[in-house]
Amino acid sequence: MEVTPVLADSHGRVATDLRVSLTDRCNLRCSYCMPPEGLEWLPKPELLTDDEVGRLIRIGVELLGIREVRFTGGEPLLRRGLTRIVAAANALTPRPRTAVTTNGIGLGRVAPALAEAGLDRVNVSLDTLRPEVFERLARRRRLPDVLDGLAGAAAAGLTPVKVNAVLMRGVNDDEAPDLLRYCLERGYELRFIEQMPLDAQHGWRRENMVTADEILERLSAAFDLAPADAAERGSAPAELFLVDGGPARVGVIGSVTRPFCGACDRVRLTADGQIRNCLFAREESDLRAPLRDGASDEEIAQRWRAAVAAKLPGHGIDDPSFLQPSRPMSAIGG
Ligand code: SAM
Ligand code: SF4
């Protein structure tokens, strides 16, 4: 049988972007993600070790055509070995682009070490600039830490710093222009993400969701937005708009109302070693068992290829038969 050096599915897509969840734990409790009491965390023995994560990334890069590795969670900065894992990924040939998605708490402190380890970029989540709204939304008083983290990332050269924001109706949906102004003034690139049905509490309601259209309407009340060159978008989920003639841009990720499944190039590895071919997949493929049972790199790669080959054409959130995946976002890796 001919072995393909890529992760292809049966709908013509090739996965080159690997999202690696390093932990399901978090120091915030964003209401669109987790219940206030947190979740039952994965038991330590089930988590991949730093070396196991490193080996799977190496197989992805060397045998399967992975070109970008993004570390996420849960909160990836809670993973002690993060810097070492990032350095190991950056030592691979060909070197993948590496990034971290984080809530920013503690980033000010570790950003220089991450930059030293070769990290290319960070995405920091920031949904509000108002401390009382932050406390209501994330259920912790940590807004100053997040803002420090952003500044620390920029100072360490992890640029362009990207900011992710989720708007919740009646909570922070009046803040879109303020968030954009804050980011423009500091050279951060802001992207709004539509809220998706991935919260552990199953509290998502389509009718409550702030849509991409609404986000653009609110931004347009304060800024002049013009679509950026569509060719720039490629497989990126964000639709980009030039702000007040550019060059500054803002992105809107309409995962629900403007799905981009046809151009998806992602594959996910959970902290306990499961491959998910989609954020919304209802099935996973276990790589941890073969890894611990002494499988060869090629045997693991073959399982990984099969997992991606079975990827469905779309997430079907708008389909009446849509079922939310059993793992919440924090345990999948956003
Ligand atoms: N803890 C890190 C953070 O918050 O950036 C990384 C993990 S978090 C799951 C990754 C991204 O997913 C964050 O930008 C977060 O806002 C977003 N997110 C979480 N739950 C979401 C949901 N239900 N819908 C849309 N985005 C969500
Ligand atoms: Fe934590 Fe990120 Fe989920 Fe917020 S979105 S609770 S920061 S994992």
Short mmCIF file of C-alpha atoms and ligand atoms in Angstrom, two decimals:
data_model
loop_
_atom_site.label_atom_id
_atom_site.label_comp_id
_atom_site.label_asym_id
_atom_site.label_seq_id
_atom_site.Cartn_x
_atom_site.Cartn_y
_atom_site.Cartn_z
CA MET A 1 0.00 0.00 0.00
CA GLU A 2 1.27 3.46 -0.86
CA VAL A 3 1.85 5.58 2.23
CA THR A 4 0.89 9.25 1.92
CA PRO A 5 3.02 11.74 3.87
CA VAL A 6 -0.03 13.92 4.61
CA LEU A 7 -3.22 13.89 6.66
CA ALA A 8 -5.88 13.88 3.96
CA ASP A 9 -9.62 13.38 4.33
CA SER A 10 -12.14 12.10 1.83
CA HIS A 11 -13.43 15.61 1.07
CA GLY A 12 -10.19 16.92 -0.42
CA ARG A 13 -8.85 18.67 2.65
CA VAL A 14 -5.37 18.20 4.11
CA ALA A 15 -4.68 18.85 7.80
CA THR A 16 -1.44 20.76 8.36
CA ASP A 17 -2.36 22.69 11.52
CA LEU A 18 -2.11 20.72 14.77
CA ARG A 19 -3.79 22.02 17.93
CA VAL A 20 -2.27 20.41 21.00
CA SER A 21 -4.11 20.63 24.31
CA LEU A 22 -1.59 20.48 27.14
CA THR A 23 -4.05 20.42 30.03
CA ASP A 24 -7.80 20.54 30.62
CA ARG A 25 -7.31 22.65 33.77
CA CYS A 26 -7.80 26.37 34.00
CA ASN A 27 -7.45 29.25 36.44
CA LEU A 28 -10.51 31.06 34.99
CA ARG A 29 -14.10 29.92 34.68
CA CYS A 30 -15.40 31.72 31.57
CA SER A 31 -19.14 31.15 31.56
CA TYR A 32 -19.20 30.14 27.87
CA CYS A 33 -16.65 27.43 28.64
CA MET A 34 -16.87 26.05 32.19
CA PRO A 35 -19.22 25.90 35.18
CA PRO A 36 -18.22 27.97 38.26
CA GLU A 37 -17.12 24.90 40.19
CA GLY A 38 -14.78 23.79 37.39
CA LEU A 39 -14.82 20.27 35.97
CA GLU A 40 -13.61 16.84 36.92
CA TRP A 41 -10.03 17.15 35.64
CA LEU A 42 -8.33 14.37 33.75
CA PRO A 43 -6.35 12.08 36.10
CA LYS A 44 -2.58 12.66 35.85
CA PRO A 45 -1.71 9.12 34.63
CA GLU A 46 -4.01 9.66 31.65
CA LEU A 47 -2.20 12.82 30.57
CA LEU A 48 0.54 12.51 28.01
CA THR A 49 3.97 13.22 29.47
CA ASP A 50 6.12 15.98 27.97
CA ASP A 51 8.12 13.34 26.08
CA GLU A 52 4.97 11.66 24.77
CA VAL A 53 3.58 14.98 23.52
CA GLY A 54 6.96 15.69 21.93
CA ARG A 55 7.02 12.34 20.16
CA LEU A 56 3.52 12.79 18.71
CA ILE A 57 4.37 16.27 17.47
CA ARG A 58 7.54 14.89 15.88
CA ILE A 59 5.53 12.16 14.11
CA GLY A 60 3.05 14.82 12.94
CA VAL A 61 5.81 17.03 11.55
CA GLU A 62 8.20 14.42 10.16
CA LEU A 63 5.73 11.87 8.78
CA LEU A 64 2.40 13.63 8.32
CA GLY A 65 3.01 17.11 6.96
CA ILE A 66 2.09 19.16 10.04
CA ARG A 67 3.39 22.71 9.48
CA GLU A 68 1.87 24.64 12.35
CA VAL A 69 1.58 23.62 16.01
CA ARG A 70 -0.61 25.59 18.40
CA PHE A 71 -0.54 24.83 22.12
CA THR A 72 -3.80 25.34 23.96
CA GLY A 73 -6.00 23.84 26.66
CA GLY A 74 -7.53 24.45 29.25
CA GLU A 75 -4.88 26.96 30.12
CA PRO A 76 -1.55 25.92 28.55
CA LEU A 77 0.52 28.22 30.79
CA LEU A 78 -0.47 25.92 33.69
CA ARG A 79 1.56 23.15 32.08
CA ARG A 80 4.95 23.09 33.76
CA GLY A 81 6.83 21.68 30.78
CA LEU A 82 5.40 24.21 28.30
CA THR A 83 8.68 25.96 27.46
CA ARG A 84 10.48 22.64 27.02
CA ILE A 85 7.69 21.28 24.80
CA VAL A 86 7.76 24.45 22.67
CA ALA A 87 11.55 24.25 22.32
CA ALA A 88 11.34 20.59 21.26
CA ALA A 89 8.75 21.42 18.58
CA ASN A 90 10.92 24.25 17.29
CA ALA A 91 13.93 21.94 17.02
CA LEU A 92 12.15 19.71 14.47
CA THR A 93 12.89 19.65 10.75
CA PRO A 94 11.12 21.17 8.96
CA ARG A 95 10.56 23.62 11.79
CA PRO A 96 6.81 24.14 12.27
CA ARG A 97 5.38 27.56 13.09
CA THR A 98 4.48 27.51 16.77
CA ALA A 99 1.89 29.45 18.74
CA VAL A 100 0.13 29.42 22.10
CA THR A 101 -3.50 30.31 22.84
CA THR A 102 -3.75 31.53 26.42
CA ASN A 103 -5.88 33.54 28.80
CA GLY A 104 -2.74 35.61 29.42
CA ILE A 105 -2.46 35.08 33.17
CA GLY A 106 1.25 34.74 33.95
CA LEU A 107 2.22 35.46 30.33
CA GLY A 108 4.12 38.59 31.33
CA ARG A 109 6.46 36.37 33.35
CA VAL A 110 6.97 33.52 30.87
CA ALA A 111 6.84 35.40 27.55
CA PRO A 112 10.65 35.96 27.39
CA ALA A 113 11.32 32.23 27.99
CA LEU A 114 8.74 31.27 25.38
CA ALA A 115 10.29 33.65 22.86
CA GLU A 116 13.71 32.19 23.73
CA ALA A 117 12.28 28.69 23.09
CA GLY A 118 11.43 29.86 19.57
CA LEU A 119 7.69 30.46 19.97
CA ASP A 120 6.41 32.52 17.04
CA ARG A 121 3.12 33.94 18.28
CA VAL A 122 0.48 34.11 20.98
CA ASN A 123 -3.28 34.52 20.96
CA VAL A 124 -4.57 36.01 24.18
CA SER A 125 -8.24 35.88 25.14
CA LEU A 126 -9.69 39.21 26.27
CA ASP A 127 -13.47 39.62 26.34
CA THR A 128 -13.82 42.83 28.33
CA LEU A 129 -11.92 45.86 29.61
CA ARG A 130 -14.19 46.35 32.61
CA PRO A 131 -13.02 44.63 35.82
CA GLU A 132 -16.57 43.98 37.08
CA VAL A 133 -17.60 42.43 33.75
CA PHE A 134 -14.43 40.32 33.75
CA GLU A 135 -15.33 39.03 37.20
CA ARG A 136 -18.85 38.20 36.07
CA LEU A 137 -17.71 36.55 32.86
CA ALA A 138 -14.58 34.72 34.01
CA ARG A 139 -15.58 34.46 37.68
CA ARG A 140 -12.16 35.62 38.84
CA ARG A 141 -10.65 39.08 39.49
CA ARG A 142 -7.79 38.74 37.06
CA LEU A 143 -8.23 41.43 34.40
CA PRO A 144 -4.99 43.30 35.34
CA ASP A 145 -3.03 40.04 35.00
CA VAL A 146 -4.42 39.48 31.51
CA LEU A 147 -3.56 43.04 30.41
CA ASP A 148 -0.04 42.62 31.85
CA GLY A 149 0.28 39.34 29.97
CA LEU A 150 -0.62 41.03 26.69
CA ALA A 151 1.93 43.80 27.23
CA GLY A 152 4.56 41.22 28.24
CA ALA A 153 3.98 39.20 25.06
CA ALA A 154 4.41 42.29 22.89
CA ALA A 155 7.55 43.35 24.79
CA ALA A 156 9.03 39.86 24.32
CA GLY A 157 8.51 40.11 20.55
CA LEU A 158 5.76 37.49 20.27
CA THR A 159 4.17 39.60 17.59
CA PRO A 160 1.79 40.26 16.05
CA VAL A 161 -0.06 39.66 19.34
CA LYS A 162 -3.53 38.42 18.49
CA VAL A 163 -6.48 38.89 20.79
CA ASN A 164 -9.56 36.63 20.85
CA ALA A 165 -12.87 37.96 22.13
CA VAL A 166 -16.21 36.21 22.62
CA LEU A 167 -19.24 38.48 23.04
CA MET A 168 -22.10 37.42 25.33
CA ARG A 169 -25.48 39.07 25.01
CA GLY A 170 -26.24 41.41 27.90
CA VAL A 171 -22.78 40.90 29.39
CA ASN A 172 -20.08 42.39 27.14
CA ASP A 173 -21.78 42.79 23.74
CA ASP A 174 -21.59 46.57 24.04
CA GLU A 175 -17.78 46.46 24.21
CA ALA A 176 -16.84 45.57 20.63
CA PRO A 177 -15.68 49.10 19.64
CA ASP A 178 -13.83 49.64 22.97
CA LEU A 179 -11.99 46.34 22.60
CA LEU A 180 -11.01 47.23 19.05
CA ARG A 181 -9.80 50.70 20.07
CA TYR A 182 -7.71 49.19 22.89
CA CYS A 183 -6.10 46.70 20.50
CA LEU A 184 -5.49 49.23 17.72
CA GLU A 185 -3.72 51.57 20.13
CA ARG A 186 -1.31 48.81 21.13
CA GLY A 187 -0.83 47.11 17.76
CA TYR A 188 -2.70 43.93 18.75
CA GLU A 189 -4.81 42.18 16.12
CA LEU A 190 -8.32 41.56 17.44
CA ARG A 191 -10.61 38.75 16.31
CA PHE A 192 -14.14 38.19 17.54
CA ILE A 193 -15.28 34.56 17.80
CA GLU A 194 -18.95 33.61 17.69
CA GLN A 195 -19.91 31.68 20.77
CA MET A 196 -20.11 27.96 19.98
CA PRO A 197 -22.02 25.11 21.65
CA LEU A 198 -18.98 23.73 23.46
CA ASP A 199 -19.58 24.70 27.08
CA ALA A 200 -19.61 21.95 29.69
CA GLN A 201 -22.95 23.18 31.06
CA HIS A 202 -24.71 22.98 27.67
CA GLY A 203 -25.95 26.52 28.15
CA TRP A 204 -25.47 27.67 24.54
CA ARG A 205 -28.63 28.88 22.80
CA ARG A 206 -28.63 29.88 19.16
CA GLU A 207 -31.06 32.72 19.84
CA ASN A 208 -28.76 34.22 22.51
CA MET A 209 -25.64 34.08 20.42
CA VAL A 210 -24.14 37.35 19.18
CA THR A 211 -23.75 36.72 15.44
CA ALA A 212 -20.98 37.82 13.09
CA ASP A 213 -23.49 40.18 11.42
CA GLU A 214 -24.24 41.85 14.76
CA ILE A 215 -20.56 42.15 15.63
CA LEU A 216 -19.86 43.84 12.30
CA GLU A 217 -22.83 46.15 12.76
CA ARG A 218 -21.60 47.25 16.17
CA LEU A 219 -18.08 47.82 14.93
CA SER A 220 -19.31 49.70 11.88
CA ALA A 221 -21.04 52.21 14.13
CA ALA A 222 -17.60 53.38 15.31
CA PHE A 223 -15.19 52.40 12.52
CA ASP A 224 -15.09 52.24 8.76
CA LEU A 225 -14.69 48.54 7.85
CA ALA A 226 -13.81 47.22 4.40
CA PRO A 227 -13.24 43.55 3.52
CA ALA A 228 -9.52 42.77 3.32
CA ASP A 229 -8.23 40.81 0.36
CA ALA A 230 -9.98 37.41 0.50
CA ALA A 231 -6.84 35.73 -0.90
CA GLU A 232 -5.12 36.58 2.39
CA ARG A 233 -7.59 34.46 4.32
CA GLY A 234 -6.57 31.06 2.94
CA SER A 235 -7.66 28.41 5.42
CA ALA A 236 -7.81 30.91 8.31
CA PRO A 237 -11.20 30.97 10.00
CA ALA A 238 -11.25 34.76 10.50
CA GLU A 239 -12.82 37.02 7.88
CA LEU A 240 -10.58 40.07 7.94
CA PHE A 241 -11.61 43.70 7.59
CA LEU A 242 -9.44 46.77 7.14
CA VAL A 243 -10.15 49.33 9.86
CA ASP A 244 -10.50 52.97 8.75
CA GLY A 245 -8.69 52.24 5.48
CA GLY A 246 -6.01 49.97 7.05
CA PRO A 247 -3.38 48.76 7.47
CA ALA A 248 -4.88 47.77 10.87
CA ARG A 249 -7.32 44.88 10.63
CA VAL A 250 -10.01 43.19 12.67
CA GLY A 251 -11.21 39.61 12.25
CA VAL A 252 -14.57 37.96 12.76
CA ILE A 253 -14.77 34.20 13.15
CA GLY A 254 -18.33 33.18 12.33
CA SER A 255 -17.96 29.53 13.25
CA VAL A 256 -21.73 29.11 13.55
CA THR A 257 -23.30 31.50 11.04
CA ARG A 258 -20.44 31.56 8.51
CA PRO A 259 -18.87 28.10 8.77
CA PHE A 260 -15.54 27.53 7.08
CA CYS A 261 -15.44 23.72 7.27
CA GLY A 262 -14.67 23.39 3.55
CA ALA A 263 -11.30 25.09 4.05
CA CYS A 264 -10.46 23.53 7.43
CA ASP A 265 -6.85 22.35 7.79
CA ARG A 266 -6.89 21.48 11.48
CA VAL A 267 -6.51 18.39 13.56
CA ARG A 268 -6.51 18.20 17.34
CA LEU A 269 -4.60 16.23 19.95
CA THR A 270 -6.13 16.19 23.44
CA ALA A 271 -4.07 16.24 26.61
CA ASP A 272 -4.84 12.54 27.11
CA GLY A 273 -3.63 11.54 23.67
CA GLN A 274 -6.82 11.39 21.57
CA ILE A 275 -6.94 12.62 17.98
CA ARG A 276 -10.05 14.62 17.11
CA ASN A 277 -10.51 15.45 13.45
CA CYS A 278 -12.93 18.30 14.28
CA LEU A 279 -13.77 20.49 17.28
CA PHE A 280 -17.29 19.08 17.02
CA ALA A 281 -16.33 15.45 16.35
CA ARG A 282 -18.24 12.87 18.35
CA GLU A 283 -15.52 10.28 17.91
CA GLU A 284 -11.86 10.25 18.85
CA SER A 285 -8.93 8.00 17.99
CA ASP A 286 -6.67 6.92 20.79
CA LEU A 287 -2.94 7.36 20.20
CA ARG A 288 -1.96 7.03 23.86
CA ALA A 289 -2.55 3.27 24.11
CA PRO A 290 -0.42 2.37 21.07
CA LEU A 291 2.19 4.90 22.20
CA ARG A 292 2.44 3.21 25.59
CA ASP A 293 2.24 -0.28 24.08
CA GLY A 294 5.43 0.23 22.08
CA ALA A 295 3.96 1.04 18.63
CA SER A 296 6.41 2.27 16.00
CA ASP A 297 6.25 5.82 14.63
CA GLU A 298 4.78 4.46 11.38
CA GLU A 299 2.07 2.50 13.22
CA ILE A 300 1.05 5.63 15.12
CA ALA A 301 1.13 7.70 11.93
CA GLN A 302 -1.12 5.14 10.24
CA ARG A 303 -3.74 5.45 13.02
CA TRP A 304 -3.53 9.21 12.81
CA ARG A 305 -4.04 9.13 9.03
CA ALA A 306 -7.11 6.93 9.45
CA ALA A 307 -8.53 9.32 12.07
CA VAL A 308 -8.26 12.29 9.71
CA ALA A 309 -9.46 10.33 6.65
CA ALA A 310 -12.81 9.85 8.43
CA LYS A 311 -13.40 13.60 8.94
CA LEU A 312 -16.99 14.65 8.15
CA PRO A 313 -17.60 17.46 5.63
CA GLY A 314 -18.98 19.92 8.21
CA HIS A 315 -19.91 20.47 11.85
CA GLY A 316 -23.68 20.60 11.24
CA ILE A 317 -24.47 23.01 14.10
CA ASP A 318 -27.44 24.23 12.06
CA ASP A 319 -28.70 20.71 11.48
CA PRO A 320 -31.65 19.72 13.72
CA SER A 321 -29.86 16.45 14.52
CA PHE A 322 -26.73 18.30 15.78
CA LEU A 323 -25.39 16.89 19.04
CA GLN A 324 -22.83 18.76 21.13
CA PRO A 325 -19.61 16.75 21.59
CA SER A 326 -19.34 15.06 24.97
CA ARG A 327 -16.04 16.78 25.77
CA PRO A 328 -16.24 20.51 26.50
CA MET A 329 -13.95 23.01 24.74
CA SER A 330 -11.54 23.12 27.70
CA ALA A 331 -10.87 19.37 27.39
CA ILE A 332 -10.66 19.38 23.57
CA GLY A 333 -8.30 22.30 23.13
CA GLY A 334 -9.79 25.43 21.60
N1 SAM B 1 -7.46 29.10 28.10
C1 SAM B 1 -6.99 29.57 26.86
C2 SAM B 1 -7.78 30.78 26.40
O1 SAM B 1 -8.81 31.06 26.98
O2 SAM B 1 -7.34 31.41 25.44
C3 SAM B 1 -6.95 28.53 25.76
C4 SAM B 1 -8.12 27.60 25.66
S1 SAM B 1 -9.65 28.38 25.22
C5 SAM B 1 -10.72 26.98 25.17
C6 SAM B 1 -9.35 28.84 23.54
C7 SAM B 1 -10.28 29.85 22.95
O3 SAM B 1 -11.57 29.30 22.88
C8 SAM B 1 -10.42 31.13 23.77
O4 SAM B 1 -10.19 32.24 22.92
C9 SAM B 1 -11.83 31.11 24.24
O5 SAM B 1 -12.38 32.40 24.33
C10 SAM B 1 -12.49 30.29 23.17
N2 SAM B 1 -13.73 29.65 23.62
C11 SAM B 1 -13.95 28.89 24.72
N3 SAM B 1 -15.22 28.47 24.77
C12 SAM B 1 -15.83 28.95 23.65
C13 SAM B 1 -17.13 28.85 23.11
N4 SAM B 1 -18.10 28.17 23.73
N5 SAM B 1 -17.38 29.47 21.95
C14 SAM B 1 -16.42 30.19 21.30
N6 SAM B 1 -15.17 30.30 21.75
C15 SAM B 1 -14.88 29.70 22.93
FE1 SF4 B 2 -10.17 28.81 30.82
FE2 SF4 B 2 -9.82 29.49 28.30
FE3 SF4 B 2 -12.04 28.13 29.09
FE4 SF4 B 2 -11.73 30.66 29.84
S1 SF4 B 2 -11.94 29.91 27.72
S2 SF4 B 2 -12.34 28.94 31.18
S3 SF4 B 2 -9.56 30.82 30.09
S4 SF4 B 2 -9.98 27.39 29.08
#
